[in-house]
Amino acid sequence: SKVRALLRQPVASTPEALHSYFSLVTPAATQALAAHAQQRLVHTAIADTEYCDLPISSTAAAHRAGGRDGVDNYTHIPAGPVLRRHIAGLTPFANQTVGAHITGLQLHHWLEHAALLFNTLVTGQPDQLLGNPEVPAFQSDTIYGLSYRIDPSAPPQKRIVDLCHAGKAVKPDQEFILATTRFRASGGGGYIPIPPDRIVMRSAEPLDDTIIEILGTCRPVPWPDTVPWRFAPLGGTLATFDTHPDAVKHFDEIAGLAPKVVGTTPLGFIRVQITL
């Protein structure tokens, strides 16, 4: 069919594999790409406005991270040609990009909500499941343009530490533009809705086109540190998460967490132990 032929078309290329196997333990390259595309749309739209000098941060949800949708619910784009169907998988929901004028305090609340994805770990206790199975991964956002640590041993709403922008602690009243989706801005996924008068731009342009544009150029990413968050060190506490069996081929990407396969689940996931 025409649709199938269209989806098989190469539209760009990538020098390295892009995948979402480790979205629960580190920001995924697929998320960075979506966040970069949103940032570009917002940056262009506010260039000649009163908001042009404010720093732009950008959200990316942990889409396609296994979970209830099964072991095939991951994105994997091998190094080489990127097909149109790959791009469609990066942005599974057609969603308008918006730019919101928000404060450092609001960013902090946003990230605390995202960190509800994790169970409260007990330091030193073995065999703890990292992710809360009651919280779908796509409800958890990474925010690019910031750096922060997540402490899963802390109680909910107190897990975000060392929240910084450009190497300095984010102040509660500091002003930012947040590039996000209309779904998130309206409270989708349990986030606090952003009042309409704080939305400074809306883009009708599909994110897919901008992602293809980014993959086709060598422009640097807009943030110097492309890994916005890491776990706070927890003295060697062990935790486990489930992922696709092919993730083993990419363990070098999370070598700092000392990943080790400790079993398989009845649904075909591998269970991976990490050290925090």
Short mmCIF file of C-alpha atoms in Angstrom, two decimals:
data_model
loop_
_atom_site.label_atom_id
_atom_site.label_comp_id
_atom_site.label_asym_id
_atom_site.label_seq_id
_atom_site.Cartn_x
_atom_site.Cartn_y
_atom_site.Cartn_z
CA SER A 1 0.00 0.00 0.00
CA LYS A 2 0.98 3.65 -0.39
CA VAL A 3 1.14 4.17 3.37
CA ARG A 4 3.54 1.24 3.85
CA ALA A 5 5.75 2.46 1.03
CA LEU A 6 5.81 5.95 2.56
CA LEU A 7 6.76 4.57 6.00
CA ARG A 8 9.66 2.64 4.43
CA GLN A 9 11.19 5.76 2.90
CA PRO A 10 14.63 6.76 4.25
CA VAL A 11 14.45 10.37 5.45
CA ALA A 12 17.78 10.82 7.30
CA SER A 13 20.59 8.82 8.87
CA THR A 14 22.12 8.33 12.32
CA PRO A 15 25.75 7.45 13.10
CA GLU A 16 24.72 5.55 16.24
CA ALA A 17 21.77 3.42 17.30
CA LEU A 18 18.90 5.35 18.92
CA HIS A 19 16.81 3.39 21.38
CA SER A 20 14.62 3.62 24.49
CA TYR A 21 15.81 0.47 26.32
CA PHE A 22 17.15 2.40 29.32
CA SER A 23 14.54 5.18 29.66
CA LEU A 24 13.91 4.18 33.30
CA VAL A 25 17.54 4.65 34.34
CA THR A 26 18.91 7.44 32.13
CA PRO A 27 17.52 9.92 29.58
CA ALA A 28 17.24 8.19 26.21
CA ALA A 29 18.73 9.50 22.95
CA THR A 30 15.24 9.26 21.46
CA GLN A 31 13.99 11.68 24.15
CA ALA A 32 16.86 14.09 23.48
CA LEU A 33 15.89 14.21 19.81
CA ALA A 34 12.22 15.01 20.55
CA ALA A 35 13.23 17.65 23.13
CA HIS A 36 15.68 19.25 20.68
CA ALA A 37 12.96 19.47 18.01
CA GLN A 38 10.51 21.14 20.45
CA GLN A 39 13.23 23.56 21.58
CA ARG A 40 13.95 24.53 17.98
CA LEU A 41 10.28 25.25 17.21
CA VAL A 42 9.90 27.40 20.33
CA HIS A 43 13.23 29.19 19.85
CA THR A 44 12.25 30.18 16.30
CA ALA A 45 8.77 31.32 17.35
CA ILE A 46 9.91 33.61 20.21
CA ALA A 47 13.02 35.04 18.48
CA ASP A 48 11.49 38.51 18.01
CA THR A 49 9.40 38.67 21.17
CA GLU A 50 9.89 39.94 24.72
CA TYR A 51 10.74 36.35 25.75
CA CYS A 52 13.71 35.91 23.41
CA ASP A 53 16.36 36.25 26.15
CA LEU A 54 14.83 33.72 28.54
CA PRO A 55 16.45 30.25 28.68
CA ILE A 56 14.45 27.52 26.94
CA SER A 57 14.07 24.11 28.58
CA SER A 58 12.26 21.26 26.86
CA THR A 59 10.32 18.23 28.09
CA ALA A 60 10.42 14.71 26.68
CA ALA A 61 8.28 11.85 27.98
CA ALA A 62 9.64 8.32 28.40
CA HIS A 63 7.58 6.91 25.53
CA ARG A 64 7.93 3.27 24.52
CA ALA A 65 9.62 1.97 27.67
CA GLY A 66 8.12 -1.54 27.82
CA GLY A 67 5.74 -1.79 30.74
CA ARG A 68 2.16 -2.92 30.30
CA ASP A 69 2.40 -2.68 26.51
CA GLY A 70 4.87 -5.56 26.43
CA VAL A 71 8.40 -6.37 25.37
CA ASP A 72 7.92 -4.94 21.86
CA ASN A 73 7.09 -1.51 23.26
CA TYR A 74 10.54 0.01 22.67
CA THR A 75 12.03 2.25 20.01
CA HIS A 76 15.15 0.94 18.31
CA ILE A 77 16.63 2.69 15.28
CA PRO A 78 19.84 0.96 14.15
CA ALA A 79 22.83 3.06 13.04
CA GLY A 80 22.43 3.97 9.38
CA PRO A 81 19.33 5.04 7.42
CA VAL A 82 16.41 6.42 9.43
CA LEU A 83 13.05 5.51 7.90
CA ARG A 84 9.86 7.54 8.14
CA ARG A 85 8.30 4.82 10.33
CA HIS A 86 11.16 5.29 12.82
CA ILE A 87 10.31 9.00 13.08
CA ALA A 88 6.62 8.17 13.60
CA GLY A 89 7.67 5.95 16.53
CA LEU A 90 9.61 8.80 18.17
CA THR A 91 6.50 10.96 18.43
CA PRO A 92 3.68 8.42 18.85
CA PHE A 93 1.05 11.06 19.62
CA ALA A 94 0.29 13.93 17.25
CA ASN A 95 0.61 16.83 19.62
CA GLN A 96 1.00 20.56 19.24
CA THR A 97 4.23 22.05 20.61
CA VAL A 98 3.73 24.96 23.00
CA GLY A 99 6.05 27.34 24.82
CA ALA A 100 5.13 28.25 28.41
CA HIS A 101 6.48 31.10 30.53
CA ILE A 102 7.16 29.44 33.88
CA THR A 103 9.27 29.76 37.04
CA GLY A 104 12.03 27.70 38.59
CA LEU A 105 9.60 26.59 41.29
CA GLN A 106 7.19 25.28 38.64
CA LEU A 107 10.03 23.39 36.96
CA HIS A 108 10.89 21.81 40.30
CA HIS A 109 7.26 20.72 40.83
CA TRP A 110 7.16 19.34 37.27
CA LEU A 111 10.23 17.19 37.91
CA GLU A 112 8.95 15.97 41.28
CA HIS A 113 5.81 14.76 39.51
CA ALA A 114 7.95 13.01 36.88
CA ALA A 115 9.95 11.27 39.65
CA LEU A 116 6.77 9.57 40.94
CA LEU A 117 7.72 6.91 38.37
CA PHE A 118 10.10 5.43 40.94
CA ASN A 119 9.43 3.29 43.98
CA THR A 120 10.80 4.59 47.28
CA LEU A 121 13.99 2.56 47.69
CA VAL A 122 15.42 1.52 51.05
CA THR A 123 19.18 2.15 51.12
CA GLY A 124 21.13 -1.10 51.31
CA GLN A 125 18.13 -3.40 50.86
CA PRO A 126 18.61 -5.87 47.96
CA ASP A 127 16.25 -6.87 45.16
CA GLN A 128 14.15 -3.70 44.94
CA LEU A 129 12.17 -2.88 41.81
CA LEU A 130 13.16 0.60 40.66
CA GLY A 131 10.00 1.57 38.76
CA ASN A 132 6.52 1.74 40.25
CA PRO A 133 4.43 -0.55 37.98
CA GLU A 134 1.32 1.56 38.76
CA VAL A 135 2.85 4.60 37.04
CA PRO A 136 3.18 4.37 33.22
CA ALA A 137 6.62 5.49 32.04
CA PHE A 138 5.10 7.94 29.53
CA GLN A 139 3.81 9.99 32.47
CA SER A 140 7.42 10.77 33.38
CA ASP A 141 9.20 13.70 31.69
CA THR A 142 12.88 14.50 31.43
CA ILE A 143 13.55 18.25 31.13
CA TYR A 144 16.46 19.15 28.86
CA GLY A 145 18.32 22.41 29.40
CA LEU A 146 18.62 21.71 33.14
CA SER A 147 20.78 19.37 35.21
CA TYR A 148 19.49 17.57 38.29
CA ARG A 149 19.70 14.40 40.33
CA ILE A 150 16.88 12.06 41.29
CA ASP A 151 17.03 10.43 44.73
CA PRO A 152 14.68 7.41 44.70
CA SER A 153 15.34 6.79 48.42
CA ALA A 154 13.63 10.09 49.29
CA PRO A 155 9.85 10.25 49.78
CA PRO A 156 7.67 11.35 46.84
CA GLN A 157 7.81 15.12 46.13
CA LYS A 158 11.26 15.39 47.75
CA ARG A 159 13.38 13.53 45.19
CA ILE A 160 14.84 16.28 42.99
CA VAL A 161 18.22 17.55 44.21
CA ASP A 162 20.90 19.85 42.76
CA LEU A 163 18.54 21.42 40.20
CA CYS A 164 20.76 23.72 38.11
CA HIS A 165 20.71 25.76 34.93
CA ALA A 166 24.04 26.67 33.27
CA GLY A 167 25.89 25.41 36.35
CA LYS A 168 23.98 27.55 38.86
CA ALA A 169 21.21 26.53 41.26
CA VAL A 170 17.76 27.31 39.87
CA LYS A 171 16.01 29.97 41.97
CA PRO A 172 12.27 29.56 42.67
CA ASP A 173 11.40 32.89 40.97
CA GLN A 174 13.79 32.45 38.00
CA GLU A 175 12.02 32.75 34.64
CA PHE A 176 12.14 30.14 31.89
CA ILE A 177 10.36 29.21 28.70
CA LEU A 178 9.37 25.55 28.76
CA ALA A 179 8.90 23.81 25.42
CA THR A 180 6.34 21.05 25.91
CA THR A 181 3.22 19.53 24.39
CA ARG A 182 -0.27 20.94 24.53
CA PHE A 183 -1.29 17.70 26.30
CA ARG A 184 1.20 18.30 29.13
CA ALA A 185 0.47 22.03 29.34
CA SER A 186 -3.22 21.28 29.84
CA GLY A 187 -2.47 18.89 32.73
CA GLY A 188 -2.13 15.60 30.80
CA GLY A 189 -0.45 12.87 32.85
CA GLY A 190 -1.37 14.52 36.16
CA TYR A 191 0.84 17.60 35.77
CA ILE A 192 -0.35 20.97 37.07
CA PRO A 193 -2.03 22.76 34.12
CA ILE A 194 -0.38 25.93 32.84
CA PRO A 195 -2.80 28.89 32.67
CA PRO A 196 -3.57 29.89 29.04
CA ASP A 197 -2.16 33.40 29.58
CA ARG A 198 1.26 31.86 30.31
CA ILE A 199 1.40 30.07 26.94
CA VAL A 200 3.58 32.33 24.80
CA MET A 201 3.55 30.31 21.55
CA ARG A 202 1.76 27.43 19.85
CA SER A 203 3.18 25.67 16.80
CA ALA A 204 1.11 23.86 14.23
CA GLU A 205 4.27 22.41 12.65
CA PRO A 206 4.59 18.64 13.06
CA LEU A 207 7.52 17.63 15.28
CA ASP A 208 8.39 14.87 12.77
CA ASP A 209 9.55 17.40 10.16
CA THR A 210 11.82 19.16 12.65
CA ILE A 211 13.30 15.85 13.87
CA ILE A 212 14.14 14.91 10.26
CA GLU A 213 15.72 18.35 9.79
CA ILE A 214 17.88 17.89 12.94
CA LEU A 215 19.01 14.41 11.88
CA GLY A 216 19.96 15.83 8.47
CA THR A 217 22.24 18.54 9.86
CA CYS A 218 25.29 18.59 12.12
CA ARG A 219 24.08 21.46 14.24
CA PRO A 220 25.09 21.05 17.88
CA VAL A 221 22.44 20.24 20.46
CA PRO A 222 21.29 23.36 22.29
CA TRP A 223 22.45 22.10 25.70
CA PRO A 224 26.06 21.42 26.66
CA ASP A 225 25.17 18.46 28.91
CA THR A 226 22.90 16.14 26.96
CA VAL A 227 22.26 13.90 29.99
CA PRO A 228 20.12 16.18 32.18
CA TRP A 229 19.65 13.82 35.12
CA ARG A 230 21.44 11.10 37.01
CA PHE A 231 20.51 9.17 40.12
CA ALA A 232 21.88 10.49 43.40
CA PRO A 233 24.47 8.02 44.75
CA LEU A 234 22.89 5.64 47.27
CA GLY A 235 25.95 3.88 48.68
CA GLY A 236 25.83 0.87 46.38
CA THR A 237 22.10 0.15 46.81
CA LEU A 238 20.90 -2.45 44.29
CA ALA A 239 17.73 -1.99 42.24
CA THR A 240 16.23 -3.82 39.25
CA PHE A 241 14.33 -2.84 36.13
CA ASP A 242 12.95 -4.81 33.18
CA THR A 243 13.89 -4.17 29.57
CA HIS A 244 14.18 -5.72 26.11
CA PRO A 245 16.69 -8.62 25.72
CA ASP A 246 18.55 -6.64 23.01
CA ALA A 247 19.43 -4.01 25.60
CA VAL A 248 22.41 -6.21 26.61
CA LYS A 249 24.19 -5.07 23.43
CA HIS A 250 24.11 -1.49 24.71
CA PHE A 251 25.16 -2.03 28.35
CA ASP A 252 28.27 0.09 27.73
CA GLU A 253 25.94 3.13 27.68
CA ILE A 254 25.02 2.59 31.34
CA ALA A 255 28.35 1.14 32.49
CA GLY A 256 28.38 3.56 35.45
CA LEU A 257 25.36 1.72 36.90
CA ALA A 258 27.15 -1.68 36.69
CA PRO A 259 24.24 -3.42 34.87
CA LYS A 260 23.87 -7.18 35.29
CA VAL A 261 21.15 -9.51 33.99
CA VAL A 262 19.62 -11.35 36.95
CA GLY A 263 16.70 -13.12 35.25
CA THR A 264 13.87 -13.03 32.75
CA THR A 265 10.18 -12.40 33.28
CA PRO A 266 7.27 -14.51 31.99
CA LEU A 267 6.52 -11.73 29.48
CA GLY A 268 9.97 -11.98 27.87
CA PHE A 269 11.70 -8.98 29.47
CA ILE A 270 15.15 -9.35 30.97
CA ARG A 271 15.52 -8.19 34.57
CA VAL A 272 18.59 -6.00 35.00
CA GLN A 273 20.21 -5.15 38.31
CA ILE A 274 21.93 -1.78 38.69
CA THR A 275 24.03 -0.30 41.49
CA LEU A 276 23.13 3.18 42.77
#
